[in-house]
Coordinates of C-alpha atoms (C1' of nucleotides) in Angstrom, one line a residue:
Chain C
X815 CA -16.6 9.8 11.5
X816 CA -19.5 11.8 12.6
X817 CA -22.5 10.6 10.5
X818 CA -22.0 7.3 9.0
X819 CA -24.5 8.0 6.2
X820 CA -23.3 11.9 5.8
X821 CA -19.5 10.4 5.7
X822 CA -20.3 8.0 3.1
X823 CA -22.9 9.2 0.6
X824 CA -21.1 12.6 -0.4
X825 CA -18.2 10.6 -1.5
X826 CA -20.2 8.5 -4.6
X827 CA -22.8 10.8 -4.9
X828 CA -20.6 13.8 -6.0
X829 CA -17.1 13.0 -7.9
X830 CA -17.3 15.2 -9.7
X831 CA -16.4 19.2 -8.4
X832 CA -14.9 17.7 -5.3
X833 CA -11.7 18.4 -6.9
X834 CA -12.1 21.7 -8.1
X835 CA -11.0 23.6 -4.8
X836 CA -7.4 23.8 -4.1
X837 CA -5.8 23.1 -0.6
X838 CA -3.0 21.8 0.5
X839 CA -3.0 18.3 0.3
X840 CA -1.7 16.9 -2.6
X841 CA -4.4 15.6 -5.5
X842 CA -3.2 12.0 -5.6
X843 CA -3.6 11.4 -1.7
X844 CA -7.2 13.2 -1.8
X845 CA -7.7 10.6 -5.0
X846 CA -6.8 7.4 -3.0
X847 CA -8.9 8.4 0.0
X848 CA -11.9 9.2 -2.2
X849 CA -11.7 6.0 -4.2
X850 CA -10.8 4.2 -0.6
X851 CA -14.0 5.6 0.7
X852 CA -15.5 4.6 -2.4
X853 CA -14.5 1.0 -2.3
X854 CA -15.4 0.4 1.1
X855 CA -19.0 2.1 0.6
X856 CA -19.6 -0.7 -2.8
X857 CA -19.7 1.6 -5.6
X858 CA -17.3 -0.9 -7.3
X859 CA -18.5 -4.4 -8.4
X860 CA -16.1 -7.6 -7.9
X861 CA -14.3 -8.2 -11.0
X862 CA -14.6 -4.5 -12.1
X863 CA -12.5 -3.2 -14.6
X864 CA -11.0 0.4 -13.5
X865 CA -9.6 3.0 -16.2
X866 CA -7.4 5.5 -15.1
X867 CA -8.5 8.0 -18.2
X868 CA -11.9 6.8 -17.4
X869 CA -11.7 7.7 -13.6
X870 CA -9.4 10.7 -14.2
X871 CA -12.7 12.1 -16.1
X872 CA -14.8 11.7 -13.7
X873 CA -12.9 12.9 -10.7
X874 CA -11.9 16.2 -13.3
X875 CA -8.7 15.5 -13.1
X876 CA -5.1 14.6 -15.0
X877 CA -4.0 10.9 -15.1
X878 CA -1.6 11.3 -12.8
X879 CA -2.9 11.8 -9.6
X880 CA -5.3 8.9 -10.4
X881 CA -2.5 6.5 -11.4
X882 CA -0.3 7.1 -8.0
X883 CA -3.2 6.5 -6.1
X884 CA -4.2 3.2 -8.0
X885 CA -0.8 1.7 -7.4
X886 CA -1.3 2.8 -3.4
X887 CA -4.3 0.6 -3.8
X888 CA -2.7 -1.9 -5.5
X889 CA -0.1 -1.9 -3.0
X890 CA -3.2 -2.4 -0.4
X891 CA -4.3 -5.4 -2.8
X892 CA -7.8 -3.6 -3.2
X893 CA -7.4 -3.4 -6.5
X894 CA -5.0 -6.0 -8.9
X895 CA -2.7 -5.4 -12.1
X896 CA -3.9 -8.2 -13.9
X897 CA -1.1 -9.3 -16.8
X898 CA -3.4 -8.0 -19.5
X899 CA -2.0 -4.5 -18.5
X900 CA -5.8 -4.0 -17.1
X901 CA -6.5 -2.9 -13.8
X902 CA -9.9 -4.8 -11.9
X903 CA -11.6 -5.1 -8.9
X904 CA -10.0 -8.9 -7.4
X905 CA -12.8 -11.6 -7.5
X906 CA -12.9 -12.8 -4.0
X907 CA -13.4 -16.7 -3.3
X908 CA -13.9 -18.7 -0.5
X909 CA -10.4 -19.4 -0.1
X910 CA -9.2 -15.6 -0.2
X911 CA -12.2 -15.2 2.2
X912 CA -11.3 -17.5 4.9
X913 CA -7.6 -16.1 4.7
X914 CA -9.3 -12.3 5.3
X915 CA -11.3 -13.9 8.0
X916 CA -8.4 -15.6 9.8
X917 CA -6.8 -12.4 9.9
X918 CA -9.7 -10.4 10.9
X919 CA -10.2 -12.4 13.7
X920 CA -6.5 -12.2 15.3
X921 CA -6.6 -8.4 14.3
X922 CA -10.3 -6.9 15.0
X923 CA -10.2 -9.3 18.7
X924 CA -6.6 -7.9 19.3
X925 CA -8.2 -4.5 18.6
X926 CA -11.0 -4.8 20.9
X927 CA -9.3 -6.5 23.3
X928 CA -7.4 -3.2 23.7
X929 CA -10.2 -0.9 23.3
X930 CA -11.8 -1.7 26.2
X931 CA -11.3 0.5 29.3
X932 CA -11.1 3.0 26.7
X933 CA -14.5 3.8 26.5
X934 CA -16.4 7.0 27.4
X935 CA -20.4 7.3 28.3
X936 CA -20.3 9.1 24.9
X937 CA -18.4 6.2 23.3
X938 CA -20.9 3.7 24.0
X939 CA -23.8 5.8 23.5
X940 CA -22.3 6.4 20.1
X941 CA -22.2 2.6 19.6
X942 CA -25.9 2.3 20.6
X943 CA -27.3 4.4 18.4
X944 CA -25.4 2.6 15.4
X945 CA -26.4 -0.8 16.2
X946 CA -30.4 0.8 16.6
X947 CA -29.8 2.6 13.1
X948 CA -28.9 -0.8 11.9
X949 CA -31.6 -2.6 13.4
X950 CA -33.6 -0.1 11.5
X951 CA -31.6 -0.3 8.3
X952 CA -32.3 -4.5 8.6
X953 CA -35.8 -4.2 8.8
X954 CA -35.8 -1.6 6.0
X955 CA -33.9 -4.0 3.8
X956 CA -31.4 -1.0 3.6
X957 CA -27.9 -3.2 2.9
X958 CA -26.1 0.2 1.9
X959 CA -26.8 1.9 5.1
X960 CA -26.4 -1.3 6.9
X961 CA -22.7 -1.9 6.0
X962 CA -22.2 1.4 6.5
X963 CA -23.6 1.6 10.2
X964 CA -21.9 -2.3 10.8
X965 CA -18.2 -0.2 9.5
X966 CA -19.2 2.7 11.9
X967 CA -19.5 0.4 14.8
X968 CA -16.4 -1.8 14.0
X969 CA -13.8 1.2 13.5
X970 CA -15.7 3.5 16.1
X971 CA -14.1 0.5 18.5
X972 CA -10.6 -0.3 17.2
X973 CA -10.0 3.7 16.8
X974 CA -10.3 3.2 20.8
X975 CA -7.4 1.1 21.5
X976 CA -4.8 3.6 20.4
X977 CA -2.8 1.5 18.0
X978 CA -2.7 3.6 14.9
X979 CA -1.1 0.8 13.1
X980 CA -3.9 -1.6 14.2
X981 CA -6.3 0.6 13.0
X982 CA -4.3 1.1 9.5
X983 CA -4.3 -2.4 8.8
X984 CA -7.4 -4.0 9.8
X985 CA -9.4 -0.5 7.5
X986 CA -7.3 -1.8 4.8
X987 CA -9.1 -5.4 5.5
X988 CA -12.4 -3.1 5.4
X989 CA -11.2 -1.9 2.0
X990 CA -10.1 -5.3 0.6
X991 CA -13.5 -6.8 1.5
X992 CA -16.2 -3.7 0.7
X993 CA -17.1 -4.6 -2.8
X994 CA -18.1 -8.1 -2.1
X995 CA -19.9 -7.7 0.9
X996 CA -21.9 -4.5 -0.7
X997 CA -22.5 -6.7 -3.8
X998 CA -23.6 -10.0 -1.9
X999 CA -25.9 -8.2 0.4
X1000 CA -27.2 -6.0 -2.2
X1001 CA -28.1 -9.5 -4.2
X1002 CA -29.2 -11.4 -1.5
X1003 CA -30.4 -9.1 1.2
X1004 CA -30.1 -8.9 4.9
X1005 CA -32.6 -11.4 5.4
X1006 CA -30.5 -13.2 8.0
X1007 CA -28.8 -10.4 9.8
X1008 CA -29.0 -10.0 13.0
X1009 CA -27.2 -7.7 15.6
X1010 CA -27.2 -9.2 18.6
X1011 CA -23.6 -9.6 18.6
X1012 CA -22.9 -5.9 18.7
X1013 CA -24.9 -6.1 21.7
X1014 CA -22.5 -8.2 23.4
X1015 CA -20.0 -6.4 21.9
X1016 CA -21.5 -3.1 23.9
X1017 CA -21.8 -5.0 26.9
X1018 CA -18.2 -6.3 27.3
X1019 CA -17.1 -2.5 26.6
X1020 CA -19.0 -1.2 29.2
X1021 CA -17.9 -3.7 31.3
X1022 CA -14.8 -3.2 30.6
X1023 CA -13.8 -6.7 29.4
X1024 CA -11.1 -7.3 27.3
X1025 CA -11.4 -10.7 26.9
X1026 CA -14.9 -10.8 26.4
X1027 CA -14.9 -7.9 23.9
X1028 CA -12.3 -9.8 22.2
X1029 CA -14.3 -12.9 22.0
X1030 CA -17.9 -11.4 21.2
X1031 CA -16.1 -9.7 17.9
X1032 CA -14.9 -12.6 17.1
X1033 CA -18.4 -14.0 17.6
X1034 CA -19.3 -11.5 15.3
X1035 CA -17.1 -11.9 12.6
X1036 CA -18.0 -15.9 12.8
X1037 CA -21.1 -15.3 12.7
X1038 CA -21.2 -13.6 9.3
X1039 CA -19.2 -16.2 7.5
X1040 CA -21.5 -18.8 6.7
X1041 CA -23.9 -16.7 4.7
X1042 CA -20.6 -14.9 2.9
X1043 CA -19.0 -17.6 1.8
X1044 CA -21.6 -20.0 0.4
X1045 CA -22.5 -17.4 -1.9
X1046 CA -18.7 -16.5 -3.2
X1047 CA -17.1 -19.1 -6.2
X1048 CA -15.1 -22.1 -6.0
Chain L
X950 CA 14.0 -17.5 -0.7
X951 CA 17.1 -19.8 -1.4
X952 CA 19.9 -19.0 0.2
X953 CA 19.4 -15.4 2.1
X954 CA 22.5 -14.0 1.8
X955 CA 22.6 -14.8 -1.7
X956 CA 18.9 -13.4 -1.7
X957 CA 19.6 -10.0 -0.4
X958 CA 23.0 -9.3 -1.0
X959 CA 23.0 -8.7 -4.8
X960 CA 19.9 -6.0 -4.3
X961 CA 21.4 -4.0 -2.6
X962 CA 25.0 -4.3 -4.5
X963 CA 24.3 -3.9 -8.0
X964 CA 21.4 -1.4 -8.2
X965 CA 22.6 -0.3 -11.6
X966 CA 22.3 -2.2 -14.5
X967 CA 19.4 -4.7 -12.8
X968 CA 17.0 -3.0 -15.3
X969 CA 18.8 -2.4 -18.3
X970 CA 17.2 -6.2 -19.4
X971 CA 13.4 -5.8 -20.2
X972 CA 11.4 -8.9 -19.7
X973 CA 7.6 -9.1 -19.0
X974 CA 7.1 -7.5 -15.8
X975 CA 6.6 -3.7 -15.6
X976 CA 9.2 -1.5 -14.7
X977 CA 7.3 0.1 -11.7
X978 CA 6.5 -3.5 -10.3
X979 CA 10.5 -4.3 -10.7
X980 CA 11.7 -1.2 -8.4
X981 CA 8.6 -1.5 -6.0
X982 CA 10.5 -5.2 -5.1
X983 CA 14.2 -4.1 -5.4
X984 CA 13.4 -1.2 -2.9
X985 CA 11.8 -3.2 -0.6
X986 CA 14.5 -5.9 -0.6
X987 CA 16.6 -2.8 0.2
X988 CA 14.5 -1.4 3.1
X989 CA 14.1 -4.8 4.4
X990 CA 18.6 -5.3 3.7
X991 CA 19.2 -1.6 5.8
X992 CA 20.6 0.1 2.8
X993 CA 18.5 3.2 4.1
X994 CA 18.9 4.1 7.7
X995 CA 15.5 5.6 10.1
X996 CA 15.4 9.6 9.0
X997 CA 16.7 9.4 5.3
X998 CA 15.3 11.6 2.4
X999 CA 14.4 10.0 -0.3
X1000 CA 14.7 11.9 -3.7
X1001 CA 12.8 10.1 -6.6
X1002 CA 15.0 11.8 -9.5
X1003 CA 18.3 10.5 -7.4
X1004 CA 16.4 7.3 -7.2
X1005 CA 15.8 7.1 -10.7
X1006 CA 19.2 8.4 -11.9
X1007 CA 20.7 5.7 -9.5
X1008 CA 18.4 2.9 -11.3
X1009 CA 18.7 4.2 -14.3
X1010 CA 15.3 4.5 -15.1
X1011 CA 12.8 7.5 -15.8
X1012 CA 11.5 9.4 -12.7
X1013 CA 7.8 7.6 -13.5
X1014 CA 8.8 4.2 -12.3
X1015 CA 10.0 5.1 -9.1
X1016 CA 7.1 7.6 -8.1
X1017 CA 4.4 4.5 -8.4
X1018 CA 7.0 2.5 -6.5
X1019 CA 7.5 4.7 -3.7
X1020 CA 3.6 5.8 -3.8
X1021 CA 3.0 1.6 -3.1
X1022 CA 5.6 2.3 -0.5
X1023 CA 3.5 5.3 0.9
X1024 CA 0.9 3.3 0.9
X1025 CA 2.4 0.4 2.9
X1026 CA 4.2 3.1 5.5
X1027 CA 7.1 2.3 4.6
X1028 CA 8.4 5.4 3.9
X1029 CA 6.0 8.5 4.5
X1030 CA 5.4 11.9 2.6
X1031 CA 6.1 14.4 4.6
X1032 CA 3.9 18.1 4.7
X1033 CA 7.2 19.7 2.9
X1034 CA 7.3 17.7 -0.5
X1035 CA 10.0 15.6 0.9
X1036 CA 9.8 11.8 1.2
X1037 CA 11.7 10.1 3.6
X1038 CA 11.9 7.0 5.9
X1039 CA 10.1 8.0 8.9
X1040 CA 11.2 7.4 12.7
X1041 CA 10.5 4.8 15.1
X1042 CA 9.9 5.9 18.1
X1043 CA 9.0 3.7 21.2
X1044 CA 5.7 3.8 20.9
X1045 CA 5.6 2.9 17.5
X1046 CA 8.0 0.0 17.7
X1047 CA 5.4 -1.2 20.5
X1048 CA 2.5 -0.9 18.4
X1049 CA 4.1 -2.9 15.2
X1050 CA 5.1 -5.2 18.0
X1051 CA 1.7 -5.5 19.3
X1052 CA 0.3 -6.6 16.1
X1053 CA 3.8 -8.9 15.1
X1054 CA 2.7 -10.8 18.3
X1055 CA -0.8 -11.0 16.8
X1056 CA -0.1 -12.2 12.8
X1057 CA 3.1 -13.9 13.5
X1058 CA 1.8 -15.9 16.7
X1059 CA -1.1 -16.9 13.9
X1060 CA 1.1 -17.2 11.0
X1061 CA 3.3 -19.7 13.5
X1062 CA 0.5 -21.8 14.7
X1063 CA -0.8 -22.4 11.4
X1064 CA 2.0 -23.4 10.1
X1065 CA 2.6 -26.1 12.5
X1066 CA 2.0 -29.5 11.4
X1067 CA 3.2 -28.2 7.3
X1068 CA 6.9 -28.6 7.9
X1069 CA 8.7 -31.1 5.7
X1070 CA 11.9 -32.9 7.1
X1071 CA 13.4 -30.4 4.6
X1072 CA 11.9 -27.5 6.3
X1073 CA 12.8 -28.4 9.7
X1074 CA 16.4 -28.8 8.6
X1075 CA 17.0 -25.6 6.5
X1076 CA 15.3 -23.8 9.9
X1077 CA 18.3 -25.7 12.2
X1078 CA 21.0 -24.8 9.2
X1079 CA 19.3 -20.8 9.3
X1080 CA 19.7 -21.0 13.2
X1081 CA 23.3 -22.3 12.9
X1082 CA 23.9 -19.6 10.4
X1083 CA 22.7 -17.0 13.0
X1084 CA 25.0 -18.1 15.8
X1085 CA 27.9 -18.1 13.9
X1086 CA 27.0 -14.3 12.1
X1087 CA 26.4 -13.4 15.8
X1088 CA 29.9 -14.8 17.0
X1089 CA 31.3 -13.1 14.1
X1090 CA 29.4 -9.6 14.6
X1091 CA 27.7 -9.5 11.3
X1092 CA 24.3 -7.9 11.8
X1093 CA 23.4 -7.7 8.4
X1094 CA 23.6 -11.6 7.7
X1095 CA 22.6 -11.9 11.1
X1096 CA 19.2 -9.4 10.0
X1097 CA 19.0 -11.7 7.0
X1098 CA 19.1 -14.8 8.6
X1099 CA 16.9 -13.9 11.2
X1100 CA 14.2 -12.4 8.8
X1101 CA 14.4 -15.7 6.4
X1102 CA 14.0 -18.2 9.1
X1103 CA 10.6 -16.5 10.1
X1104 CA 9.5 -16.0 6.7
X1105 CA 10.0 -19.4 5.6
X1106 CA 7.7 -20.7 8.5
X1107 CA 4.9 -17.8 7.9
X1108 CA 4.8 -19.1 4.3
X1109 CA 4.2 -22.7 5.3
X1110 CA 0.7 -20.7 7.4
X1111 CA -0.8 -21.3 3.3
X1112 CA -2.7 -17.7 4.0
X1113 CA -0.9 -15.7 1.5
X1114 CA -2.9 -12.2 3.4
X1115 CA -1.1 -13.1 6.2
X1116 CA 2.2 -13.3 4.8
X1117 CA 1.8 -10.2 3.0
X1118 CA 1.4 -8.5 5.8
X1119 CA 3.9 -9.6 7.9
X1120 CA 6.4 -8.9 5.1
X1121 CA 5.1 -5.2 5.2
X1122 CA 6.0 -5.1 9.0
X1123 CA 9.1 -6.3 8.2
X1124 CA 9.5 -3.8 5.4
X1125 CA 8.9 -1.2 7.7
X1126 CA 11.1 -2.3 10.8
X1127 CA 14.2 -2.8 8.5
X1128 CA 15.8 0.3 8.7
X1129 CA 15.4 0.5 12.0
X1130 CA 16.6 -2.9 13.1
X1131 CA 19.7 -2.3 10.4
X1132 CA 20.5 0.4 12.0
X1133 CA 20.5 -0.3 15.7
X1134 CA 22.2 -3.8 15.3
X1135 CA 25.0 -2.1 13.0
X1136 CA 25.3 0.9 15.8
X1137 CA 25.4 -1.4 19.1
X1138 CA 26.3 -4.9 17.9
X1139 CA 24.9 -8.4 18.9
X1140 CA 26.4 -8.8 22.4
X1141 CA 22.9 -9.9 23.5
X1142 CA 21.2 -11.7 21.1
X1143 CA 20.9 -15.2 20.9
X1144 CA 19.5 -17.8 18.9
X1145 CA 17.6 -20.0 21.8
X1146 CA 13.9 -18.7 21.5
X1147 CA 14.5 -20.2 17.6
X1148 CA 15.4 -24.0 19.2
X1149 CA 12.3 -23.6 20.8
X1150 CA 10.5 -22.7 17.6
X1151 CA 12.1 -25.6 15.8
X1152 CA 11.4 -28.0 18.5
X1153 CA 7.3 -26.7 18.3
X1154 CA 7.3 -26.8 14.8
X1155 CA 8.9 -30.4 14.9
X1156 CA 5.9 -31.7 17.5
X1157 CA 3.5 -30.1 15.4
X1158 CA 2.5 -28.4 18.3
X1159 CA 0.5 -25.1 17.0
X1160 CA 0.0 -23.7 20.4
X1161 CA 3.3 -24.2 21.4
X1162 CA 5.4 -22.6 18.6
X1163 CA 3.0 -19.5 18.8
X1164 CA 3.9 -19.1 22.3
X1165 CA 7.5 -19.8 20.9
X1166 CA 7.5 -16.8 18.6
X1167 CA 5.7 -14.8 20.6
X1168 CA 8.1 -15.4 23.5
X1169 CA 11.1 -14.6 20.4
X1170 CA 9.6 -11.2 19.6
X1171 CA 9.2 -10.4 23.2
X1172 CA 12.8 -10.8 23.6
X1173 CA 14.0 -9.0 21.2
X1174 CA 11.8 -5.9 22.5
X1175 CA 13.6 -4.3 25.2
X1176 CA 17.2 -4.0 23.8
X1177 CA 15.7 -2.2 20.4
X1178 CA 12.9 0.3 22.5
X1179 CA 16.1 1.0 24.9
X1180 CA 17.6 2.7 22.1
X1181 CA 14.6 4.5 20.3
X1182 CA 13.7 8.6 20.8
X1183 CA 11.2 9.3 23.0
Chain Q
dG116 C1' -26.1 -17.0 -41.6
dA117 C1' -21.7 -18.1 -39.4
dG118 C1' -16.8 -17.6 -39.0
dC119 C1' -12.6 -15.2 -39.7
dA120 C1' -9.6 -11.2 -40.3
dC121 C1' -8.5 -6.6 -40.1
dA122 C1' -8.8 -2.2 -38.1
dA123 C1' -9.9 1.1 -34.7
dA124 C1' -10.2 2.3 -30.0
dC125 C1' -8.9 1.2 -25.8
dT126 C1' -5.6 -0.2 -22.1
dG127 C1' -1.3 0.8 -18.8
dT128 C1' 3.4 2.3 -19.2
dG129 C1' 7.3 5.2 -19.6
dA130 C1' 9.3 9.7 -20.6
dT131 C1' 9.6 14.5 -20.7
dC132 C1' 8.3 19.2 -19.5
dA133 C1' 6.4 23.2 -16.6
dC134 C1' 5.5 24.8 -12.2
dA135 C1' 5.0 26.1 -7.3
dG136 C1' 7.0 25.6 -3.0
dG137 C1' 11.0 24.8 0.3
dC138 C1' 15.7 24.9 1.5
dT139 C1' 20.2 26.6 1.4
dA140 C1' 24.1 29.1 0.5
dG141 C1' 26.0 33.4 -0.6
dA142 C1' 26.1 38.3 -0.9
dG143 C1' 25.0 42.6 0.8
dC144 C1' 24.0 45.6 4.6
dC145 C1' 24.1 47.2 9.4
Chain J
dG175 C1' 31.7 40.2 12.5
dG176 C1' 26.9 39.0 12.5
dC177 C1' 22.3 39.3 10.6
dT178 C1' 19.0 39.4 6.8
dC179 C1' 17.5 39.1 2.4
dT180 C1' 17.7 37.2 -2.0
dA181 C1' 18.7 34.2 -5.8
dG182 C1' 19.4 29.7 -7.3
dC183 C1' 18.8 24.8 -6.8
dC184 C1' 16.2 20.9 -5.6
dT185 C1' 11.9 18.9 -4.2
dG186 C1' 7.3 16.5 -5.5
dT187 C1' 3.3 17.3 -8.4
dG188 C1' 0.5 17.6 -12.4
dA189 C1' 0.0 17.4 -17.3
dT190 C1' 0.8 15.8 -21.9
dC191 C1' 2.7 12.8 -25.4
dA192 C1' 4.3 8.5 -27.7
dC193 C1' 4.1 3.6 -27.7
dA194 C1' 3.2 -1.3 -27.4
dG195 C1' -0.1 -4.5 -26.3
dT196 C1' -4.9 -6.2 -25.8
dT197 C1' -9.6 -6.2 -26.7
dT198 C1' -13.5 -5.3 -29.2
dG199 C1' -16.4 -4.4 -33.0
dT200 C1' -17.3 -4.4 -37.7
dG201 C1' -17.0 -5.8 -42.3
dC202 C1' -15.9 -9.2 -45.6
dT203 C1' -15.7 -13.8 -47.2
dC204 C1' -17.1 -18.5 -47.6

DNA sequence: GAGCACAAACTGTGATCACAGGCTAGAGCC
DNA sequence: GGCTCTAGCCTGTGATCACAGTTTGTGCTC
């Protein structure tokens, strides 16, 4: 959680070797957070079909740690065991996407709500700087480094209101909705992105407001919607 | 989701012979659901080790099954992996039980509010018959049909919310306050529960009155709080 | 040339085995 | 009698193999 782009890129750049070095933690957990990572980050398409032998492979190791951690993430329902005994990427319509949304908004504005008050000089500071990197990343027509700034920001908050559970659940939203927000806005660019939201956002935190931080989120999360879903199916 | 009783009692009775018959499903899927029909039911209490050979010997399955169940289960926190090799169910302490509260308030409030305005007449009665059911298991002292009760009357309104997300993951809070609940009803009784925070639910529900039977469930969880954190470590 | 059938390669699943680490109980020593 | 060390059992983990099912690709036939 230092560097956005430094937390990110390592993760689909190198699979390979990263699994070479022994510690303590068990393979199949360091599998599920890689491939959470690398969910989150789009290196999966919607609709995807996912081999265990073929992962295995590339992450240089067994079946087994692969498999545990693929039914961790089906449990998360960021990946599905279709009834052709094939594992894939879910295909997200509008439907599925509203339902993510409605949740989002209770969950991310509950978290928010919370985080403020919670804030240090650094905190904000921090949250500055993301939302300029992702001004930057806008004009740059950047959508990977955008995303992952936008995440930054988001989770940089909700860690904040001390609720690990909170936190837990709404990442596992960021999961469940990676792939088709790195697929739609690496199709249809960030032409109509803006981030004056997460300026809002800052100024409720540094305020102090609950309420508003809670409500400029959701303003944030509202605001995306339109351009999501008219380019999802059904 | 028939009758509950019915619906919760044979899981955790005949664990045996429940997989002998092979029909389409996989086997993993089939002991991912009877184990958390069990956690949900109390048949493991807060603390527990959980062995996966004991498991599988006890299903009568092969040990491969039950690892990609409990690793679902992992992943949902309902049971945790502890830094020894040992899995168990973990324990709620105060703070914890505050924090899944925080977030119950949150989904279910939504899940409630939603919901209003989809009840059938047939709905709305099998709610009053649940209720009834309730105050007569809690006359007669039987937490675990009480539990069952309880848990089925909010489910069956959280479905009728049509966001499928959001009833997943209220079920997984569920999951994961079973033992718990189980095991502090079954340890100090139901001398001060009652059943009048669910009229008020019903009598939302029946004006199709979003806001109010939100505030309703809200006000139910609430209640419920301070006898259970009264009784949790730390 | 287009359609069908067969075969090969792939899929996830289940089972079994080996292994390193932790826990416990028992035996030996002080 | 009490403490300590050790041996054995039990734990989850990782790897490998067999199997049934699906899909795909190729070759043959019409």
């Amino acid at each position: 959680m230092t560097d956005p782009v430094a937390a990110v890129l390592p993760l689909h750049l190198s699979t390979v070797d990263d699994f070479s070095v022994v510690d303590g933690e068990p393979l199949n957990g360091r599998v599920y957070a890689t491939l959470r990572a690398q969910l989150m980050s789009g290196v999966f398409e919607p609709g995807e079909m996912i081999s265990i032998r073929g992962l295995a492979e590339k992450l240089g190791t067994s079946t087994m740690p692969v498999r545990e951690a693929l039914h961790r993430l089906i449990a998360d329902h960021a990946i599905e065991a279709r009834a052709n005994r094939t594992i894939a990427l879910p295909i997200i319509r509008r439907a599925d996407y509203l339902a993510v949304c409605d949740v989002r908004l209770a969950l991310e504005g509950l978290a928010a709500e919370r985080a403020a008050g919670h804030l240090s000089p650094d905190d904000l500071e921090r949250l500055e700087r993301l939302t300029a990197g992702m001004r930057a990343a806008a004009k740059g027509n950047d959508p990977h480094t955008y995303l992952a700034l936008n995440k930054d920001f988001h989770l940089t908050i909700y860690q904040l209101a001390g609720n690990p559970l909170l936190l837990d659940l709404i990442e596992k939203l960021w999961v469940r909705a990676g792939p088709v927000m790195n697929y739609l806005f690496r199709h249809q660019g960030l032409a109509m992105q803006t981030v004056t939201p997460h300026e809002a956002i800052i100024a409720a935190l540094r305020r102090a407001d609950g309420v508003a931080a809670r409500l400029a989120v959701q303003r944030d999360i509202r605001e995306a919607t339109p351009g999501i879903i008219a380019s999802l199916p059904d």
